[in-house]
Coordinates of C-alpha atoms in Angstrom, one line a residue:
M179 CA 8.6 4.9 34.0
A180 CA 4.7 3.3 33.2
E181 CA 1.8 5.2 34.9
P182 CA 0.1 2.6 37.9
L183 CA -3.3 1.0 36.7
T184 CA -6.1 3.4 37.2
R185 CA -8.9 1.9 35.4
P186 CA -9.9 -2.0 35.2
L187 CA -9.0 -3.3 32.1
E188 CA -12.8 -4.4 31.4
Q189 CA -13.4 -0.2 31.1
V190 CA -10.2 0.3 29.2
L191 CA -11.5 -2.5 26.6
S192 CA -14.4 -0.5 26.2
P193 CA -15.0 1.0 23.1
S194 CA -14.9 4.8 25.2
G195 CA -11.7 3.4 27.2
R196 CA -10.0 2.8 23.6
A197 CA -11.4 5.8 22.1
A198 CA -8.9 8.2 25.3
L199 CA -6.8 5.4 25.5
F200 CA -5.7 5.9 21.8
N201 CA -5.8 9.6 22.1
K202 CA -3.6 9.7 25.2
L203 CA -1.2 7.1 22.6
A204 CA -1.1 9.7 19.9
A205 CA 0.0 11.9 23.3
V206 CA 2.5 10.4 24.0
A207 CA 3.5 9.4 20.3
A208 CA 2.9 13.6 19.1
A209 CA 5.7 14.4 22.9
E210 CA 8.4 12.0 22.3
S211 CA 9.0 12.6 18.5
T212 CA 8.5 16.7 19.2
R213 CA 11.7 15.5 21.9
Q214 CA 13.7 15.0 19.1
L215 CA 12.8 17.2 16.3
E216 CA 15.9 19.4 16.9
A217 CA 18.5 17.0 17.5
F218 CA 16.9 15.5 14.3
A219 CA 16.7 18.7 12.0
A220 CA 20.9 18.5 12.8
R221 CA 21.0 15.2 11.9
L222 CA 20.1 16.1 8.8
C223 CA 21.8 19.3 8.1
D224 CA 24.8 16.9 8.2
A225 CA 23.6 14.1 5.9
L226 CA 22.5 16.7 3.6
A227 CA 26.1 18.8 3.7
A228 CA 27.7 15.3 2.9
Q229 CA 25.4 15.1 0.2
A230 CA 26.4 18.4 -1.0
D231 CA 30.2 18.2 -0.5
E232 CA 30.6 15.3 -2.5
G233 CA 31.9 17.3 -5.2
G234 CA 31.2 17.6 -9.0
Q235 CA 28.7 19.2 -10.0
S236 CA 25.0 17.6 -10.6
A237 CA 21.1 18.6 -10.0
D238 CA 20.6 16.5 -7.0
T239 CA 24.0 18.2 -4.9
D240 CA 22.8 21.8 -6.1
M241 CA 19.3 20.9 -4.4
A242 CA 21.3 19.6 -1.2
R243 CA 23.0 22.6 -0.8
N244 CA 19.8 24.6 -0.9
A245 CA 17.9 22.5 0.8
L246 CA 20.7 22.8 3.4
Q247 CA 20.3 26.6 3.0
H248 CA 16.9 26.7 3.5
L249 CA 17.3 24.7 7.1
R250 CA 19.2 26.6 8.7
R251 CA 17.8 29.5 7.5
G252 CA 14.1 27.9 8.4
M253 CA 14.9 25.9 11.7
T254 CA 12.4 27.2 14.0
T255 CA 9.4 26.4 10.9
F256 CA 10.6 23.5 10.2
H257 CA 10.4 22.1 14.0
R258 CA 6.8 23.2 13.8
L259 CA 5.5 22.3 11.0
T260 CA 6.9 18.7 11.3
A261 CA 4.9 18.8 14.6
A262 CA 2.1 19.6 13.5
C263 CA 1.7 17.2 10.4
L264 CA 3.2 14.0 12.9
S265 CA 0.0 15.1 15.6
D266 CA -2.4 15.8 12.8
A267 CA -1.1 12.0 11.0
L268 CA -1.0 10.0 14.3
L269 CA -4.8 11.4 14.9
Q270 CA -6.2 10.5 11.3
E271 CA -4.8 6.5 12.0
I272 CA -6.8 6.3 15.6
R273 CA -9.7 7.8 14.2
T274 CA -9.6 5.1 11.4
I275 CA -8.0 2.4 13.1
E276 CA -11.5 0.2 14.5
Q277 CA -12.8 0.5 10.9
P278 CA -12.4 -3.1 9.0
V279 CA -9.8 -3.1 7.0
K280 CA -12.0 -3.2 3.0
P281 CA -10.1 -5.0 0.2
Q282 CA -9.6 -2.8 -2.5
P283 CA -12.2 -2.8 -5.7
A284 CA -10.6 -4.5 -8.5
S285 CA -11.9 -1.6 -10.4
E286 CA -9.6 1.0 -8.8
A287 CA -6.6 -1.5 -8.3
M288 CA -6.6 -1.3 -12.2
D289 CA -6.8 2.8 -12.0
L290 CA -4.6 4.1 -14.7
S291 CA -5.2 7.7 -14.0
L292 CA -2.0 10.0 -14.3
V293 CA 0.6 9.5 -11.7
T294 CA 4.0 11.5 -12.0
F295 CA 7.0 10.1 -11.9
E296 CA 8.2 12.2 -8.8
A297 CA 4.9 10.6 -7.1
M298 CA 5.7 7.1 -7.9
E299 CA 9.7 7.7 -6.5
Q300 CA 8.2 9.5 -3.7
K301 CA 6.1 6.2 -3.3
V302 CA 9.3 4.0 -3.4
L303 CA 11.3 5.6 -1.2
L304 CA 8.8 6.0 1.6
D305 CA 8.4 2.0 1.1
N306 CA 12.0 1.4 1.4
L307 CA 12.8 3.7 4.5
G308 CA 10.1 2.1 6.3
Q309 CA 10.9 -1.2 5.3
A310 CA 14.4 -0.4 6.7
L311 CA 12.9 1.4 9.6
E312 CA 10.7 -1.7 10.3
D313 CA 13.6 -3.9 10.3
S314 CA 16.0 -1.6 12.7
N315 CA 12.5 -1.3 15.5
A316 CA 11.4 -4.9 15.3
D317 CA 11.1 -5.8 18.7
S318 CA 8.9 -3.1 20.3
L319 CA 6.9 -2.6 17.0
H320 CA 5.9 -6.5 17.2
A321 CA 4.7 -6.3 20.7
L322 CA 3.5 -3.0 20.3
N323 CA 0.9 -5.0 17.7
L324 CA 0.7 -7.3 19.9
R325 CA -0.7 -5.1 22.8
I326 CA -3.2 -3.0 20.1
A327 CA -4.4 -6.4 18.7
H328 CA -5.3 -7.3 22.6
L329 CA -6.7 -3.6 23.3
L330 CA -9.1 -4.2 19.9
Q331 CA -9.8 -7.2 21.1
R332 CA -8.7 -8.7 17.6
D333 CA -6.1 -12.0 17.4
E334 CA -3.6 -10.3 15.7
I335 CA -2.8 -7.2 13.5
A336 CA -0.8 -6.3 10.5
T337 CA 1.9 -4.0 10.7
G338 CA 0.5 -2.0 7.9
Q339 CA -2.5 -1.4 10.7
N340 CA -0.8 0.1 13.1
P341 CA -1.6 3.3 13.9
F342 CA 2.2 3.9 15.2
R343 CA 3.8 1.8 12.4
P344 CA 7.2 3.7 10.7
G345 CA 5.9 4.4 7.7
V346 CA 2.8 7.0 9.2
F347 CA 5.9 9.1 11.1
L348 CA 7.4 9.2 7.6
K349 CA 4.8 10.2 5.5
A350 CA 4.4 12.9 8.1
V351 CA 8.0 14.1 8.1
S352 CA 7.5 14.0 4.0
D353 CA 4.4 16.2 4.1
A354 CA 6.2 18.2 7.0
W355 CA 8.7 19.1 3.8
S356 CA 6.4 19.4 1.4
R357 CA 4.8 22.4 2.8
F358 CA 8.5 23.8 4.3
D359 CA 10.2 23.9 0.9
L360 CA 8.6 24.3 -2.7
A361 CA 11.7 24.3 -4.2
G362 CA 11.7 20.7 -5.4
A363 CA 14.3 18.8 -3.3
Q364 CA 12.0 16.5 -1.6
Q365 CA 13.4 13.6 -2.8
V366 CA 16.6 14.4 -1.8
V367 CA 15.5 14.8 1.7
L368 CA 13.8 12.0 1.3
R369 CA 16.4 10.4 0.4
Q370 CA 18.9 11.0 3.7
L371 CA 16.2 9.5 5.9
R372 CA 17.4 6.4 6.8
P373 CA 17.4 5.0 10.0
E374 CA 20.2 6.9 11.5
V375 CA 19.2 10.1 10.3
F376 CA 15.7 9.8 10.9
L377 CA 13.7 9.5 14.6
A378 CA 14.7 7.2 16.8
L379 CA 11.7 5.7 16.8
E380 CA 12.3 3.0 19.5
P381 CA 12.5 5.0 22.8
I382 CA 9.1 6.0 21.0
L383 CA 7.8 2.7 20.7
Q384 CA 9.1 1.7 23.8
A385 CA 6.9 4.8 25.9
L386 CA 3.8 3.9 24.0
N387 CA 4.2 -0.2 25.3
D388 CA 4.9 1.1 28.6
T389 CA 1.6 3.8 28.8
L390 CA -0.5 0.2 27.4
V391 CA 0.7 -1.7 30.1
G392 CA 0.2 0.7 32.6
Q393 CA -3.1 0.1 31.4
G394 CA -3.1 -4.0 31.8
V395 CA -2.9 -4.3 28.3
L396 CA -0.5 -7.4 28.4
P397 CA 2.1 -6.7 31.0
K398 CA 3.5 -10.4 30.5
L399 CA 3.8 -10.6 26.9
A400 CA 5.8 -13.4 26.6
G401 CA 2.7 -15.7 27.3
A402 CA 0.4 -14.0 24.9
Y403 CA 3.1 -14.1 22.1
R404 CA 2.6 -17.9 22.8
L405 CA -0.7 -16.8 22.5
K406 CA 0.1 -15.7 19.1
K407 CA 2.1 -18.2 18.1
S408 CA 0.0 -21.1 18.7
A409 CA -2.7 -18.6 16.7
K410 CA -0.6 -18.4 13.7
S411 CA -0.9 -22.3 13.1
R412 CA -4.8 -22.7 11.7
R413 CA -4.6 -26.0 13.1
H414 CA -6.7 -25.4 16.1
L415 CA -9.2 -22.9 14.8
P416 CA -12.6 -23.9 14.6
L417 CA -13.1 -22.6 11.0
Y418 CA -10.7 -24.3 10.0
Q419 CA -11.6 -27.4 12.1
K420 CA -15.4 -27.1 10.7
L421 CA -13.8 -26.9 6.7
N422 CA -11.0 -29.8 7.4
Q423 CA -13.6 -32.0 9.0
W424 CA -16.2 -31.2 6.2
L425 CA -13.4 -32.0 3.3
S426 CA -12.0 -34.8 4.6
P427 CA -15.1 -36.7 6.8
G428 CA -12.9 -39.5 7.8
G429 CA -10.6 -37.0 9.7
Q430 CA -7.3 -36.9 8.0
D431 CA -5.6 -33.4 8.4
A432 CA -6.6 -31.7 5.0
G433 CA -2.9 -31.5 2.4
G434 CA -2.4 -34.0 0.1
S435 CA -5.7 -36.5 -0.7
S436 CA -6.2 -39.5 -2.7
V437 CA -7.9 -38.8 -6.4
S438 CA -9.5 -42.6 -7.2
P439 CA -8.6 -43.5 -10.7
A440 CA -12.6 -43.3 -11.6
L441 CA -12.6 -40.1 -10.6
S442 CA -8.9 -38.7 -12.1
G443 CA -10.0 -40.5 -15.3
Y444 CA -13.0 -39.0 -15.7
L445 CA -12.0 -35.0 -15.1
D446 CA -9.1 -36.0 -17.6
A447 CA -11.4 -36.8 -20.7
I448 CA -13.4 -33.2 -19.5
Q449 CA -10.5 -31.3 -19.5
Q450 CA -10.1 -32.2 -23.4
E451 CA -13.3 -31.4 -24.1
A452 CA -12.1 -27.8 -23.4
P453 CA -16.3 -27.7 -21.9
E454 CA -18.0 -24.1 -22.4
P455 CA -20.7 -22.4 -20.1
P456 CA -23.4 -24.5 -19.5
K457 CA -26.5 -23.7 -21.5
G458 CA -28.8 -23.8 -19.3
K459 CA -29.9 -20.2 -18.2
A460 CA -29.9 -18.0 -21.4
G461 CA -26.5 -15.0 -21.1
V462 CA -25.8 -16.4 -17.0
I463 CA -22.7 -17.9 -16.8
D464 CA -21.9 -19.6 -13.2
A465 CA -20.1 -22.5 -12.0
S466 CA -23.2 -25.0 -13.1
L467 CA -20.2 -27.0 -15.3
L468 CA -18.6 -28.2 -11.9
R469 CA -21.9 -29.1 -10.4
H470 CA -22.7 -31.3 -12.7
L471 CA -19.4 -32.9 -12.9
G472 CA -20.2 -33.2 -9.1
K473 CA -24.0 -35.1 -10.2
N474 CA -22.3 -36.5 -13.3
A475 CA -19.6 -38.5 -12.4
P476 CA -18.4 -42.4 -12.4
R477 CA -20.8 -44.7 -9.5
G478 CA -18.4 -45.0 -6.6
A479 CA -15.6 -42.3 -8.2
L480 CA -16.5 -39.9 -5.2
T481 CA -16.2 -39.4 -2.0
Q482 CA -18.2 -37.3 0.2
A483 CA -15.3 -35.1 0.2
D484 CA -14.7 -35.2 -2.9
R485 CA -18.2 -33.7 -3.3
N486 CA -17.8 -31.4 0.0
A487 CA -14.8 -30.0 -2.3
I488 CA -16.5 -29.7 -5.4
E489 CA -18.8 -27.6 -3.8
L490 CA -17.1 -25.3 -1.5
L491 CA -15.1 -24.7 -5.8
A492 CA -18.5 -24.0 -7.3
R493 CA -19.1 -21.4 -4.6
M494 CA -15.8 -19.6 -4.8
F495 CA -16.8 -19.6 -8.9
D496 CA -20.7 -18.2 -8.2
F497 CA -18.8 -15.8 -6.3
V498 CA -15.7 -14.3 -9.2
F499 CA -18.8 -14.8 -12.1
R500 CA -20.9 -12.3 -10.5
E501 CA -17.9 -9.6 -10.6
Q502 CA -19.5 -7.4 -13.4
H503 CA -16.3 -5.8 -14.2
I504 CA -15.3 -9.0 -15.3
P505 CA -15.6 -9.4 -19.3
T506 CA -18.0 -11.6 -20.4
D507 CA -15.6 -13.2 -23.4
I508 CA -13.1 -13.7 -19.5
K509 CA -15.5 -15.2 -17.7
R510 CA -16.4 -17.9 -20.5
L511 CA -12.2 -18.5 -20.4
L512 CA -12.4 -19.0 -16.8
V513 CA -15.0 -21.6 -17.4
R514 CA -12.7 -23.3 -19.0
L515 CA -9.8 -23.1 -16.3
Q516 CA -12.9 -25.2 -13.0
V517 CA -11.6 -28.7 -14.4
P518 CA -7.8 -27.9 -13.6
V519 CA -8.5 -26.0 -11.0
L520 CA -10.9 -28.8 -9.6
K521 CA -8.3 -31.5 -9.8
A522 CA -5.6 -29.1 -8.4
A523 CA -7.9 -28.6 -5.5
L524 CA -8.9 -32.2 -5.3
A525 CA -5.3 -33.3 -5.0
D526 CA -4.4 -30.4 -2.6
Q527 CA -7.3 -29.1 0.0
E528 CA -4.9 -26.8 1.0
F529 CA -6.3 -24.3 -1.9
F530 CA -9.0 -23.8 0.8
F531 CA -6.6 -22.3 3.0
V532 CA -4.1 -20.4 1.3
D533 CA -4.8 -17.7 -0.5
S534 CA -1.0 -18.2 -2.2
H535 CA -2.2 -20.9 -3.6
P536 CA -0.4 -21.3 -7.4
A537 CA -4.3 -22.1 -9.1
R538 CA -5.9 -19.5 -7.0
R539 CA -3.4 -17.2 -7.7
L540 CA -3.9 -18.0 -11.4
V541 CA -7.9 -17.5 -11.3
E542 CA -7.2 -14.2 -9.2
T543 CA -4.4 -12.4 -11.7
V544 CA -7.5 -13.5 -14.6
A545 CA -9.7 -11.6 -13.1
S546 CA -8.2 -9.0 -12.1
A547 CA -5.8 -8.6 -15.2
S548 CA -9.7 -9.0 -17.2
V549 CA -10.6 -5.2 -15.9
A550 CA -8.0 -3.7 -18.4
C551 CA -10.0 -5.3 -21.8
D552 CA -10.9 -3.1 -24.1
P553 CA -14.2 -3.5 -24.7
A554 CA -13.9 -2.1 -28.0
K555 CA -11.8 -4.3 -29.2
G556 CA -13.1 -7.5 -28.0
R557 CA -11.6 -10.8 -28.6
D558 CA -9.1 -8.9 -30.4
D559 CA -7.4 -7.5 -27.7
P560 CA -4.0 -8.3 -27.4
L561 CA -4.9 -8.5 -23.5
Y562 CA -7.7 -10.5 -24.3
Q563 CA -5.6 -12.7 -26.2
M564 CA -3.0 -13.1 -23.7
I565 CA -5.4 -14.1 -21.5
E566 CA -7.0 -16.5 -23.8
Q567 CA -3.7 -17.9 -24.2
V568 CA -2.7 -18.6 -21.5
V569 CA -6.3 -20.3 -19.8
E570 CA -5.4 -22.6 -23.1
R571 CA -2.1 -23.9 -22.5
V572 CA -3.3 -24.7 -18.5
Q573 CA -6.2 -26.6 -20.1
Q574 CA -4.0 -28.5 -22.9
E575 CA -0.7 -29.4 -20.2
Y576 CA -2.2 -29.8 -16.9
D577 CA -2.2 -32.5 -15.6
Q578 CA -0.8 -32.3 -11.7
Q579 CA 2.3 -29.9 -12.0
I580 CA 0.7 -27.2 -9.9
E581 CA 3.7 -25.2 -10.9
L582 CA 1.9 -24.9 -14.7
F583 CA -0.4 -22.6 -13.1
D584 CA 2.6 -20.2 -11.0
T585 CA 4.5 -20.2 -14.7
A586 CA 0.6 -19.2 -16.5
A587 CA 0.4 -16.4 -13.7
A588 CA 4.3 -15.3 -14.1
D589 CA 3.8 -14.7 -17.6
L590 CA 0.2 -13.2 -17.4
E591 CA 1.9 -10.4 -15.0
S592 CA 4.9 -10.0 -17.3
F593 CA 3.0 -9.4 -20.1
L594 CA 0.2 -7.0 -18.3
A595 CA 4.5 -5.1 -17.3
R596 CA 5.8 -4.9 -21.0
E597 CA 2.5 -3.2 -21.8
A598 CA 1.8 -0.8 -18.7
L599 CA 6.0 0.7 -20.7
V600 CA 4.8 1.2 -23.7
D601 CA 4.3 4.8 -24.9
D602 CA 1.4 6.4 -25.7
D603 CA 0.9 9.6 -27.8
A604 CA -2.3 11.1 -26.1
L605 CA -1.1 10.3 -22.5
S606 CA 2.2 11.9 -23.4
R607 CA 0.3 14.9 -24.4
A608 CA -1.9 14.2 -21.2
I609 CA 1.1 14.5 -19.1
A610 CA 2.5 17.1 -20.4
D611 CA -0.6 19.8 -20.5
A612 CA -0.6 18.4 -17.0
A613 CA 3.1 19.4 -15.6
R614 CA 2.8 23.0 -18.0
Q615 CA -0.4 23.7 -15.9
E616 CA 1.4 22.2 -12.5
N617 CA 4.5 24.4 -12.6
I618 CA 2.5 27.6 -13.5
Q619 CA 1.0 26.5 -10.1
R620 CA 4.3 25.5 -8.5
A621 CA 5.9 29.2 -9.7
K622 CA 3.1 30.6 -7.5
E623 CA 3.2 28.6 -4.5
L624 CA 7.3 28.8 -4.6
A625 CA 6.9 32.8 -5.3
D626 CA 4.3 33.1 -1.7
N627 CA 6.9 31.1 -0.1
D628 CA 9.7 32.7 -0.4
V629 CA 8.0 35.8 0.6
A630 CA 6.6 34.0 3.7
M631 CA 9.9 32.8 4.7
R632 CA 11.6 36.4 4.7
I633 CA 8.5 38.2 6.9
E634 CA 7.2 35.5 9.0
S635 CA 9.8 36.6 11.5
G636 CA 7.4 40.2 11.9
E637 CA 10.8 42.2 11.8
V638 CA 10.5 43.3 8.0
A639 CA 8.5 47.0 8.2
G640 CA 4.4 46.4 7.3
F641 CA 4.9 48.8 4.3
V642 CA 7.3 46.3 3.3
E643 CA 5.4 43.3 3.5
T644 CA 2.3 44.6 1.4
F645 CA 4.6 45.4 -1.3
L646 CA 6.2 42.2 -1.1
E647 CA 2.8 40.3 -0.6
T648 CA 0.6 42.5 -3.4
Q649 CA 3.6 43.2 -5.8
W650 CA 6.6 41.7 -5.5
V651 CA 5.5 38.3 -5.0
R652 CA 4.4 38.6 -9.1
I653 CA 7.3 39.3 -10.1
L654 CA 8.9 36.2 -8.2
G655 CA 6.3 33.9 -10.0
L656 CA 7.6 34.9 -13.2
A657 CA 11.0 34.4 -12.4
H658 CA 10.1 31.0 -10.7
S659 CA 8.2 29.4 -13.8
V660 CA 11.5 30.7 -15.9
R661 CA 14.3 29.1 -13.2
D662 CA 15.2 26.1 -15.7
S663 CA 16.0 28.2 -19.1
K664 CA 17.0 31.4 -16.9
P665 CA 18.3 31.2 -13.3
E666 CA 19.5 33.9 -13.3
V667 CA 16.4 36.2 -13.6
L668 CA 15.3 34.3 -10.4
Q669 CA 18.2 35.2 -8.2
S670 CA 18.1 38.3 -9.1
A671 CA 14.6 38.8 -8.1
Q672 CA 15.3 37.4 -4.5
K673 CA 18.4 39.5 -4.4
T674 CA 16.5 42.6 -5.1
M675 CA 14.0 41.6 -2.2
D676 CA 16.7 40.6 0.3
D677 CA 18.0 43.9 -0.2
L678 CA 14.6 46.0 0.0
I679 CA 13.8 44.7 3.3
W680 CA 18.0 45.0 4.7
S681 CA 18.1 49.1 3.5
V682 CA 14.5 49.8 5.8
K683 CA 16.0 47.8 8.9
P684 CA 16.7 50.4 11.5

């Protein structure tokens, strides 16, 4: 039951009021989750048992069997770690909730640092599971999105900005398992976290919605939903109206527009010339070509809306050309794209309102891909040559067929995907070296975990505990490092440790 309203909504919406309410929401979510841990762990045990009993010998069935035994032995520890990770994750999310979402710089987006296959598989698993959980809790999650957006005094927030989204709970459980079990079974466990096995998020999300309603945050959601629906139509927004009037002085809605035959012929002629960067400013590449077109078009060919569209597009290209991470040679190629893109923008002014417009997509794909060009190879770089080929095709062939931009962008993206799969000897050696170092560290962590799991109950004699932590852990570390080739060594070391603990019990 929602608690009664105790403070005016103005106080709730103040910075201090929001901070206090978000902390309260984190506590509610943590408490609701903790109440479910026993039932969740039981469902996870059943899921692991089902996989272990499928029959046949495979690495996955063996890991499922080992994970099941480990979970049954250390259930209390798993509960404690999961509760701690959930609390930490939720607090971390609410600490960043009021910070604006910043776009990732292109240099970071193209980061080619080493990532293990296991890490990639784990990310894919978490993303897929998170989407499944979002789909199965869509209504409650959408209501929570609206209320949190209202609390933040924003028009809307995406699910990815919601600090209580399913992905946060999934990541917390994944982190808890990685601390609980270092034996490499994490992927097998993650695959079991289907909506019917995982924490029941519906009562958690409902409790969060009830808490917000109790504080007066959108108690009547139907009206807010209608407002949200109308907000999704850009037509009423002041910015849209302003741009629409600027691009269409006659008052027509932005969208398809008529390009005069004189202007169309003028731009066709310029396009076929394959223009190079203007030579007005030494060494500087900018959008002066577009502005030159606007000034030198045939008399009467341009309407005021056309001139406004050209200036707006020029500003967009100025922004691209100022990006230092884009090589100069690629900027020269982008100059040749300006006329086809201008023709697309004049024919369809939705270009300025839709991020996914095909012409914009191609410009952005070329700009982001160019960061990976090898400056040592210059124009001999296969990536540069592919970008040049794509630009040349659009520059020569574009004539109102907007799908050509999509095709060109798709070709470039396919090339990048193929290049990412090429085997690189230096990269392979670096990965092998990193794997060896990781194996040594992981063996030590596994050994420490083996000992910790046995002494955490407090029932092991003090002198035995000291011996295990200072001496036997070294033997266990060596045993873990050779477990793939000699698994019997690890089994013998663990059995000896268990026999020693049993032998000195009263």
